[in-house]
Amino acid sequence: MTRLDRAERVYLLELLVGMHLPGNITESTHISRKLEILLSFLDRMDHPEFSGIIFVRRRATVGVLTRLLSLHPKTKDRFRCASFVGWSNNVARKESLGHLLTRDMQHDTLSEFKTGRKNLIIGTDVLE
């Protein structure tokens, strides 16, 4: 597989973000107990200047949780979510959606967080 240039990565990310999930996410949609606790916590964060970082273990969880929080009725209008994943130099690791993000795009995420355009980052522990 050939390496994607920045324009191709941006195009693919925009395509993925624009995809519609089957059905609607509602408050009655079945979710895990951990996600219920997280949603309950975020629901109590009612300060207009709120900003936060959620750390997850797996890179795949970053994208899923970012997308879910962007769509869920309790969070979609209150949080401007962004993803941040680590980089691996392991040649055995297969290409994944995480490789679509370039270091420049990750830097943009941090800049948007610092300026308040994004107020919730979901990331791996590399962000520490």
CSV table of N, CA and C in Angstrom, one decimal:
chain,number,residue,atom,x,y,z
A,1,MET,N,0.8,-1.2,0.0
A,1,MET,CA,0.0,0.0,0.0
A,1,MET,C,0.9,1.2,0.0
A,2,THR,N,0.6,2.2,-0.8
A,2,THR,CA,1.4,3.4,-0.9
A,2,THR,C,0.9,4.4,0.2
A,3,ARG,N,1.8,5.2,0.6
A,3,ARG,CA,1.5,6.3,1.6
A,3,ARG,C,0.6,7.3,1.0
A,4,LEU,N,-0.3,7.8,1.8
A,4,LEU,CA,-1.3,8.8,1.4
A,4,LEU,C,-0.7,10.2,1.6
A,5,ASP,N,-0.9,11.1,0.7
A,5,ASP,CA,-0.4,12.4,0.9
A,5,ASP,C,-1.5,13.2,1.8
A,6,ARG,N,-1.1,14.4,2.2
A,6,ARG,CA,-2.0,15.1,3.2
A,6,ARG,C,-3.4,15.3,2.6
A,7,ALA,N,-3.5,15.7,1.3
A,7,ALA,CA,-4.8,16.0,0.7
A,7,ALA,C,-5.7,14.7,0.7
A,8,GLU,N,-5.1,13.6,0.5
A,8,GLU,CA,-5.8,12.3,0.5
A,8,GLU,C,-6.3,12.0,1.9
A,9,ARG,N,-5.4,12.2,2.9
A,9,ARG,CA,-5.8,11.9,4.3
A,9,ARG,C,-7.0,12.8,4.7
A,10,VAL,N,-6.9,14.1,4.4
A,10,VAL,CA,-7.9,15.1,4.8
A,10,VAL,C,-9.2,14.7,4.1
A,11,TYR,N,-9.2,14.3,2.8
A,11,TYR,CA,-10.4,13.9,2.1
A,11,TYR,C,-11.0,12.7,2.8
A,12,LEU,N,-10.2,11.7,3.1
A,12,LEU,CA,-10.7,10.4,3.7
A,12,LEU,C,-11.3,10.7,5.1
A,13,LEU,N,-10.6,11.6,5.9
A,13,LEU,CA,-11.2,11.9,7.2
A,13,LEU,C,-12.5,12.6,7.1
A,14,GLU,N,-12.6,13.6,6.2
A,14,GLU,CA,-13.9,14.3,6.0
A,14,GLU,C,-15.0,13.3,5.5
A,15,LEU,N,-14.6,12.4,4.7
A,15,LEU,CA,-15.6,11.4,4.2
A,15,LEU,C,-16.1,10.5,5.4
A,16,LEU,N,-15.2,10.1,6.3
A,16,LEU,CA,-15.5,9.3,7.4
A,16,LEU,C,-16.4,10.1,8.4
A,17,VAL,N,-16.0,11.3,8.7
A,17,VAL,CA,-16.8,12.1,9.6
A,17,VAL,C,-18.2,12.4,9.1
A,18,GLY,N,-18.3,12.5,7.8
A,18,GLY,CA,-19.6,12.8,7.2
A,18,GLY,C,-20.5,11.6,7.1
A,19,MET,N,-20.0,10.4,7.4
A,19,MET,CA,-20.8,9.2,7.2
A,19,MET,C,-22.0,9.2,8.3
A,20,HIS,N,-23.1,8.8,7.9
A,20,HIS,CA,-24.2,8.7,8.8
A,20,HIS,C,-24.3,7.3,9.4
A,21,LEU,N,-24.5,7.2,10.7
A,21,LEU,CA,-24.6,6.0,11.4
A,21,LEU,C,-26.0,5.4,11.1
A,22,PRO,N,-26.2,4.1,11.1
A,22,PRO,CA,-27.5,3.5,10.9
A,22,PRO,C,-28.4,3.9,12.1
A,23,GLY,N,-29.6,4.3,11.8
A,23,GLY,CA,-30.5,4.7,12.9
A,23,GLY,C,-30.1,5.9,13.6
A,24,ASN,N,-30.8,6.3,14.7
A,24,ASN,CA,-30.5,7.4,15.5
A,24,ASN,C,-29.9,7.0,16.8
A,25,ILE,N,-29.0,7.8,17.3
A,25,ILE,CA,-28.5,7.6,18.7
A,25,ILE,C,-29.5,8.4,19.6
A,26,THR,N,-30.1,7.7,20.5
A,26,THR,CA,-31.0,8.3,21.4
A,26,THR,C,-30.6,7.9,22.8
A,27,GLU,N,-31.2,8.6,23.7
A,27,GLU,CA,-30.9,8.2,25.1
A,27,GLU,C,-31.3,6.8,25.5
A,28,SER,N,-32.2,6.2,24.7
A,28,SER,CA,-32.6,4.8,25.0
A,28,SER,C,-31.7,3.8,24.3
A,29,THR,N,-30.8,4.3,23.4
A,29,THR,CA,-29.9,3.3,22.8
A,29,THR,C,-29.1,2.6,23.8
A,30,HIS,N,-28.9,1.3,23.6
A,30,HIS,CA,-28.2,0.5,24.6
A,30,HIS,C,-26.7,0.9,24.5
A,31,ILE,N,-26.1,1.2,25.7
A,31,ILE,CA,-24.7,1.6,25.8
A,31,ILE,C,-24.1,0.8,27.0
A,32,SER,N,-22.8,0.8,27.1
A,32,SER,CA,-22.2,0.1,28.2
A,32,SER,C,-22.3,0.9,29.5
A,33,ARG,N,-22.1,0.3,30.6
A,33,ARG,CA,-22.1,0.9,31.9
A,33,ARG,C,-21.0,2.0,32.0
A,34,LYS,N,-19.9,1.8,31.4
A,34,LYS,CA,-18.8,2.8,31.5
A,34,LYS,C,-19.2,4.0,30.7
A,35,LEU,N,-19.8,3.8,29.5
A,35,LEU,CA,-20.3,5.0,28.7
A,35,LEU,C,-21.4,5.7,29.4
A,36,GLU,N,-22.3,5.0,30.1
A,36,GLU,CA,-23.4,5.7,30.9
A,36,GLU,C,-22.7,6.6,32.0
A,37,ILE,N,-21.7,6.1,32.7
A,37,ILE,CA,-21.1,6.9,33.7
A,37,ILE,C,-20.4,8.1,33.1
A,38,LEU,N,-19.7,7.9,31.9
A,38,LEU,CA,-19.1,9.0,31.3
A,38,LEU,C,-20.1,10.1,30.8
A,39,LEU,N,-21.2,9.6,30.2
A,39,LEU,CA,-22.2,10.6,29.8
A,39,LEU,C,-22.9,11.3,31.0
A,40,SER,N,-23.1,10.6,32.1
A,40,SER,CA,-23.6,11.2,33.3
A,40,SER,C,-22.6,12.3,33.8
A,41,PHE,N,-21.4,12.0,33.8
A,41,PHE,CA,-20.4,13.0,34.3
A,41,PHE,C,-20.4,14.2,33.3
A,42,LEU,N,-20.3,14.0,32.0
A,42,LEU,CA,-20.3,15.1,31.1
A,42,LEU,C,-21.6,15.9,31.2
A,43,ASP,N,-22.7,15.3,31.4
A,43,ASP,CA,-24.0,16.0,31.6
A,43,ASP,C,-23.9,17.0,32.7
A,44,ARG,N,-23.2,16.6,33.8
A,44,ARG,CA,-23.0,17.5,34.9
A,44,ARG,C,-22.1,18.7,34.7
A,45,MET,N,-21.3,18.6,33.7
A,45,MET,CA,-20.3,19.6,33.4
A,45,MET,C,-21.0,20.8,32.6
A,46,ASP,N,-21.6,21.6,33.4
A,46,ASP,CA,-22.5,22.7,32.8
A,46,ASP,C,-21.8,24.0,32.7
A,47,HIS,N,-20.5,24.1,32.8
A,47,HIS,CA,-19.8,25.4,32.8
A,47,HIS,C,-19.5,25.8,31.4
A,48,PRO,N,-19.8,27.0,30.9
A,48,PRO,CA,-19.5,27.4,29.5
A,48,PRO,C,-18.0,27.3,29.1
A,49,GLU,N,-17.1,27.4,30.1
A,49,GLU,CA,-15.7,27.4,29.8
A,49,GLU,C,-15.1,26.0,30.0
A,50,PHE,N,-15.9,25.0,30.1
A,50,PHE,CA,-15.4,23.7,30.3
A,50,PHE,C,-14.5,23.2,29.2
A,51,SER,N,-13.4,22.5,29.6
A,51,SER,CA,-12.6,21.8,28.6
A,51,SER,C,-12.0,20.6,29.3
A,52,GLY,N,-11.8,19.6,28.6
A,52,GLY,CA,-11.3,18.3,29.2
A,52,GLY,C,-10.7,17.4,28.2
A,53,ILE,N,-10.0,16.4,28.8
A,53,ILE,CA,-9.3,15.4,28.0
A,53,ILE,C,-9.8,14.0,28.5
A,54,ILE,N,-10.2,13.1,27.7
A,54,ILE,CA,-10.6,11.8,28.0
A,54,ILE,C,-9.5,10.9,27.5
A,55,PHE,N,-8.9,10.1,28.4
A,55,PHE,CA,-7.8,9.2,27.9
A,55,PHE,C,-8.4,7.8,27.8
A,56,VAL,N,-8.1,7.1,26.7
A,56,VAL,CA,-8.5,5.8,26.4
A,56,VAL,C,-7.3,4.9,26.1
A,57,ARG,N,-7.5,3.6,26.2
A,57,ARG,CA,-6.3,2.7,25.9
A,57,ARG,C,-6.1,2.4,24.5
A,58,ARG,N,-7.1,2.3,23.7
A,58,ARG,CA,-7.0,1.8,22.3
A,58,ARG,C,-7.3,2.9,21.3
A,59,ARG,N,-6.5,2.9,20.3
A,59,ARG,CA,-6.6,3.9,19.2
A,59,ARG,C,-8.0,3.9,18.6
A,60,ALA,N,-8.5,2.7,18.4
A,60,ALA,CA,-9.8,2.6,17.8
A,60,ALA,C,-10.9,3.2,18.6
A,61,THR,N,-10.8,3.1,20.0
A,61,THR,CA,-11.7,3.7,20.9
A,61,THR,C,-11.8,5.2,20.7
A,62,VAL,N,-10.6,5.8,20.4
A,62,VAL,CA,-10.6,7.3,20.2
A,62,VAL,C,-11.6,7.7,19.2
A,63,GLY,N,-11.5,7.1,18.0
A,63,GLY,CA,-12.4,7.5,16.9
A,63,GLY,C,-13.9,7.2,17.2
A,64,VAL,N,-14.1,6.1,17.8
A,64,VAL,CA,-15.5,5.7,18.1
A,64,VAL,C,-16.1,6.6,19.1
A,65,LEU,N,-15.4,6.9,20.2
A,65,LEU,CA,-15.9,7.7,21.3
A,65,LEU,C,-16.1,9.1,20.8
A,66,THR,N,-15.1,9.6,20.1
A,66,THR,CA,-15.2,11.0,19.5
A,66,THR,C,-16.5,11.1,18.7
A,67,ARG,N,-16.7,10.2,17.8
A,67,ARG,CA,-17.9,10.2,17.0
A,67,ARG,C,-19.2,10.1,17.8
A,68,LEU,N,-19.2,9.2,18.7
A,68,LEU,CA,-20.4,9.0,19.6
A,68,LEU,C,-20.7,10.2,20.4
A,69,LEU,N,-19.8,10.8,21.0
A,69,LEU,CA,-20.0,12.0,21.8
A,69,LEU,C,-20.5,13.2,20.9
A,70,SER,N,-20.0,13.2,19.7
A,70,SER,CA,-20.5,14.2,18.7
A,70,SER,C,-21.9,14.1,18.3
A,71,LEU,N,-22.5,12.9,18.5
A,71,LEU,CA,-23.8,12.6,18.0
A,71,LEU,C,-24.8,12.4,19.1
A,72,HIS,N,-24.4,12.0,20.3
A,72,HIS,CA,-25.3,11.7,21.4
A,72,HIS,C,-26.1,12.9,21.8
A,73,PRO,N,-27.4,12.8,22.1
A,73,PRO,CA,-28.2,13.9,22.5
A,73,PRO,C,-27.7,14.7,23.7
A,74,LYS,N,-27.1,14.0,24.7
A,74,LYS,CA,-26.6,14.7,25.9
A,74,LYS,C,-25.3,15.5,25.7
A,75,THR,N,-24.6,15.2,24.6
A,75,THR,CA,-23.3,15.8,24.4
A,75,THR,C,-23.1,16.6,23.1
A,76,LYS,N,-23.9,16.3,22.1
A,76,LYS,CA,-23.7,16.8,20.7
A,76,LYS,C,-23.7,18.3,20.6
A,77,ASP,N,-24.5,19.0,21.4
A,77,ASP,CA,-24.6,20.4,21.4
A,77,ASP,C,-23.8,21.2,22.4
A,78,ARG,N,-23.1,20.4,23.2
A,78,ARG,CA,-22.3,21.1,24.3
A,78,ARG,C,-20.8,20.9,24.1
A,79,PHE,N,-20.4,19.8,23.4
A,79,PHE,CA,-19.0,19.6,23.4
A,79,PHE,C,-18.5,19.5,21.9
A,80,ARG,N,-17.4,20.2,21.7
A,80,ARG,CA,-16.7,20.2,20.4
A,80,ARG,C,-15.5,19.2,20.5
A,81,CYS,N,-15.8,18.0,20.0
A,81,CYS,CA,-14.8,16.9,20.3
A,81,CYS,C,-13.7,16.8,19.2
A,82,ALA,N,-12.6,16.4,19.6
A,82,ALA,CA,-11.5,16.1,18.7
A,82,ALA,C,-10.7,14.9,19.1
A,83,SER,N,-10.1,14.2,18.2
A,83,SER,CA,-9.3,13.0,18.5
A,83,SER,C,-7.8,13.3,18.5
A,84,PHE,N,-7.1,12.5,19.3
A,84,PHE,CA,-5.6,12.6,19.3
A,84,PHE,C,-5.1,11.2,19.6
A,85,VAL,N,-4.3,10.6,18.7
A,85,VAL,CA,-3.8,9.3,18.8
A,85,VAL,C,-2.3,9.3,18.7
A,86,GLY,N,-1.7,8.3,19.3
A,86,GLY,CA,-0.2,8.2,19.3
A,86,GLY,C,0.3,7.7,17.9
A,87,TRP,N,1.6,7.8,17.8
A,87,TRP,CA,2.3,7.3,16.6
A,87,TRP,C,3.1,6.1,16.9
A,88,SER,N,3.1,5.2,16.0
A,88,SER,CA,3.9,4.0,16.2
A,88,SER,C,4.9,3.9,15.1
A,89,ASN,N,6.1,3.5,15.4
A,89,ASN,CA,7.1,3.3,14.4
A,89,ASN,C,7.3,1.8,14.2
A,90,ASN,N,6.4,1.0,14.7
A,90,ASN,CA,6.4,-0.5,14.6
A,90,ASN,C,6.0,-0.8,13.2
A,91,VAL,N,6.9,-1.4,12.4
A,91,VAL,CA,6.7,-1.8,11.0
A,91,VAL,C,5.7,-2.9,10.9
A,92,ALA,N,5.6,-3.7,12.0
A,92,ALA,CA,4.7,-4.8,11.9
A,92,ALA,C,3.2,-4.4,12.0
A,93,ARG,N,3.0,-3.2,12.6
A,93,ARG,CA,1.6,-2.7,12.7
A,93,ARG,C,1.0,-2.4,11.4
A,94,LYS,N,-0.2,-2.9,11.1
A,94,LYS,CA,-0.9,-2.7,9.9
A,94,LYS,C,-1.4,-1.3,9.8
A,95,GLU,N,-1.6,-0.8,8.6
A,95,GLU,CA,-2.3,0.5,8.3
A,95,GLU,C,-3.6,0.5,9.0
A,96,SER,N,-4.0,1.6,9.6
A,96,SER,CA,-5.3,1.7,10.2
A,96,SER,C,-5.8,3.1,10.0
A,97,LEU,N,-7.1,3.3,10.5
A,97,LEU,CA,-7.6,4.7,10.3
A,97,LEU,C,-6.8,5.7,11.1
A,98,GLY,N,-6.1,5.3,12.2
A,98,GLY,CA,-5.3,6.2,12.9
A,98,GLY,C,-4.2,6.8,12.1
A,99,HIS,N,-3.8,6.0,11.1
A,99,HIS,CA,-2.7,6.5,10.2
A,99,HIS,C,-3.1,7.6,9.3
A,100,LEU,N,-4.4,7.9,9.2
A,100,LEU,CA,-4.9,8.9,8.3
A,100,LEU,C,-4.6,10.3,8.9
A,101,LEU,N,-4.4,10.4,10.2
A,101,LEU,CA,-4.1,11.6,10.9
A,101,LEU,C,-2.6,11.9,10.7
A,102,THR,N,-2.3,13.0,10.3
A,102,THR,CA,-0.9,13.4,10.2
A,102,THR,C,-0.5,14.1,11.5
A,103,ARG,N,0.8,14.3,11.7
A,103,ARG,CA,1.3,15.0,12.8
A,103,ARG,C,0.8,16.5,12.8
A,104,ASP,N,0.8,17.0,11.6
A,104,ASP,CA,0.3,18.4,11.4
A,104,ASP,C,-1.1,18.5,11.9
A,105,MET,N,-2.0,17.5,11.5
A,105,MET,CA,-3.4,17.6,11.8
A,105,MET,C,-3.5,17.4,13.4
A,106,GLN,N,-2.7,16.6,14.0
A,106,GLN,CA,-2.7,16.5,15.4
A,106,GLN,C,-2.3,17.8,16.1
A,107,HIS,N,-1.3,18.5,15.5
A,107,HIS,CA,-0.9,19.7,16.1
A,107,HIS,C,-2.1,20.8,16.0
A,108,ASP,N,-2.8,20.7,14.8
A,108,ASP,CA,-4.0,21.6,14.7
A,108,ASP,C,-5.0,21.3,15.8
A,109,THR,N,-5.2,20.0,16.1
A,109,THR,CA,-6.1,19.7,17.2
A,109,THR,C,-5.7,20.3,18.5
A,110,LEU,N,-4.4,20.3,18.8
A,110,LEU,CA,-4.0,20.9,20.1
A,110,LEU,C,-4.2,22.4,20.0
A,111,SER,N,-3.9,23.0,18.9
A,111,SER,CA,-4.1,24.5,18.7
A,111,SER,C,-5.6,24.8,18.9
A,112,GLU,N,-6.5,24.0,18.3
A,112,GLU,CA,-7.9,24.3,18.5
A,112,GLU,C,-8.4,24.1,19.9
A,113,PHE,N,-7.8,23.2,20.6
A,113,PHE,CA,-8.1,23.0,22.0
A,113,PHE,C,-7.6,24.2,22.8
A,114,LYS,N,-6.4,24.6,22.6
A,114,LYS,CA,-5.9,25.8,23.4
A,114,LYS,C,-6.7,27.0,23.1
A,115,THR,N,-7.2,27.2,21.9
A,115,THR,CA,-7.9,28.4,21.6
A,115,THR,C,-9.4,28.3,22.0
A,116,GLY,N,-9.9,27.1,22.3
A,116,GLY,CA,-11.3,26.9,22.7
A,116,GLY,C,-12.2,26.5,21.6
A,117,ARG,N,-11.7,26.4,20.4
A,117,ARG,CA,-12.5,25.9,19.3
A,117,ARG,C,-12.9,24.4,19.5
A,118,LYS,N,-12.1,23.7,20.2
A,118,LYS,CA,-12.5,22.3,20.6
A,118,LYS,C,-12.4,22.3,22.1
A,119,ASN,N,-13.4,21.7,22.8
A,119,ASN,CA,-13.3,21.7,24.3
A,119,ASN,C,-13.2,20.3,24.9
A,120,LEU,N,-13.2,19.3,24.0
A,120,LEU,CA,-13.1,18.0,24.6
A,120,LEU,C,-12.2,17.1,23.6
A,121,ILE,N,-11.1,16.6,24.1
A,121,ILE,CA,-10.2,15.8,23.3
A,121,ILE,C,-10.3,14.4,23.9
A,122,ILE,N,-10.5,13.4,23.0
A,122,ILE,CA,-10.4,12.0,23.3
A,122,ILE,C,-9.1,11.5,22.7
A,123,GLY,N,-8.2,11.0,23.6
A,123,GLY,CA,-6.9,10.6,23.1
A,123,GLY,C,-6.3,9.4,23.8
A,124,THR,N,-5.2,8.9,23.2
A,124,THR,CA,-4.5,7.9,23.9
A,124,THR,C,-3.5,8.5,24.8
A,125,ASP,N,-2.8,7.7,25.6
A,125,ASP,CA,-2.0,8.3,26.7
A,125,ASP,C,-0.7,9.0,26.1
A,126,VAL,N,-0.5,9.0,24.8
A,126,VAL,CA,0.6,9.7,24.3
A,126,VAL,C,0.4,11.2,24.5
A,127,LEU,N,-0.9,11.6,24.6
A,127,LEU,CA,-1.2,13.1,24.8
A,127,LEU,C,-0.7,13.6,26.1
A,128,GLU,N,-0.5,12.7,27.1
A,128,GLU,CA,0.1,13.1,28.4
A,128,GLU,C,1.4,13.8,28.2
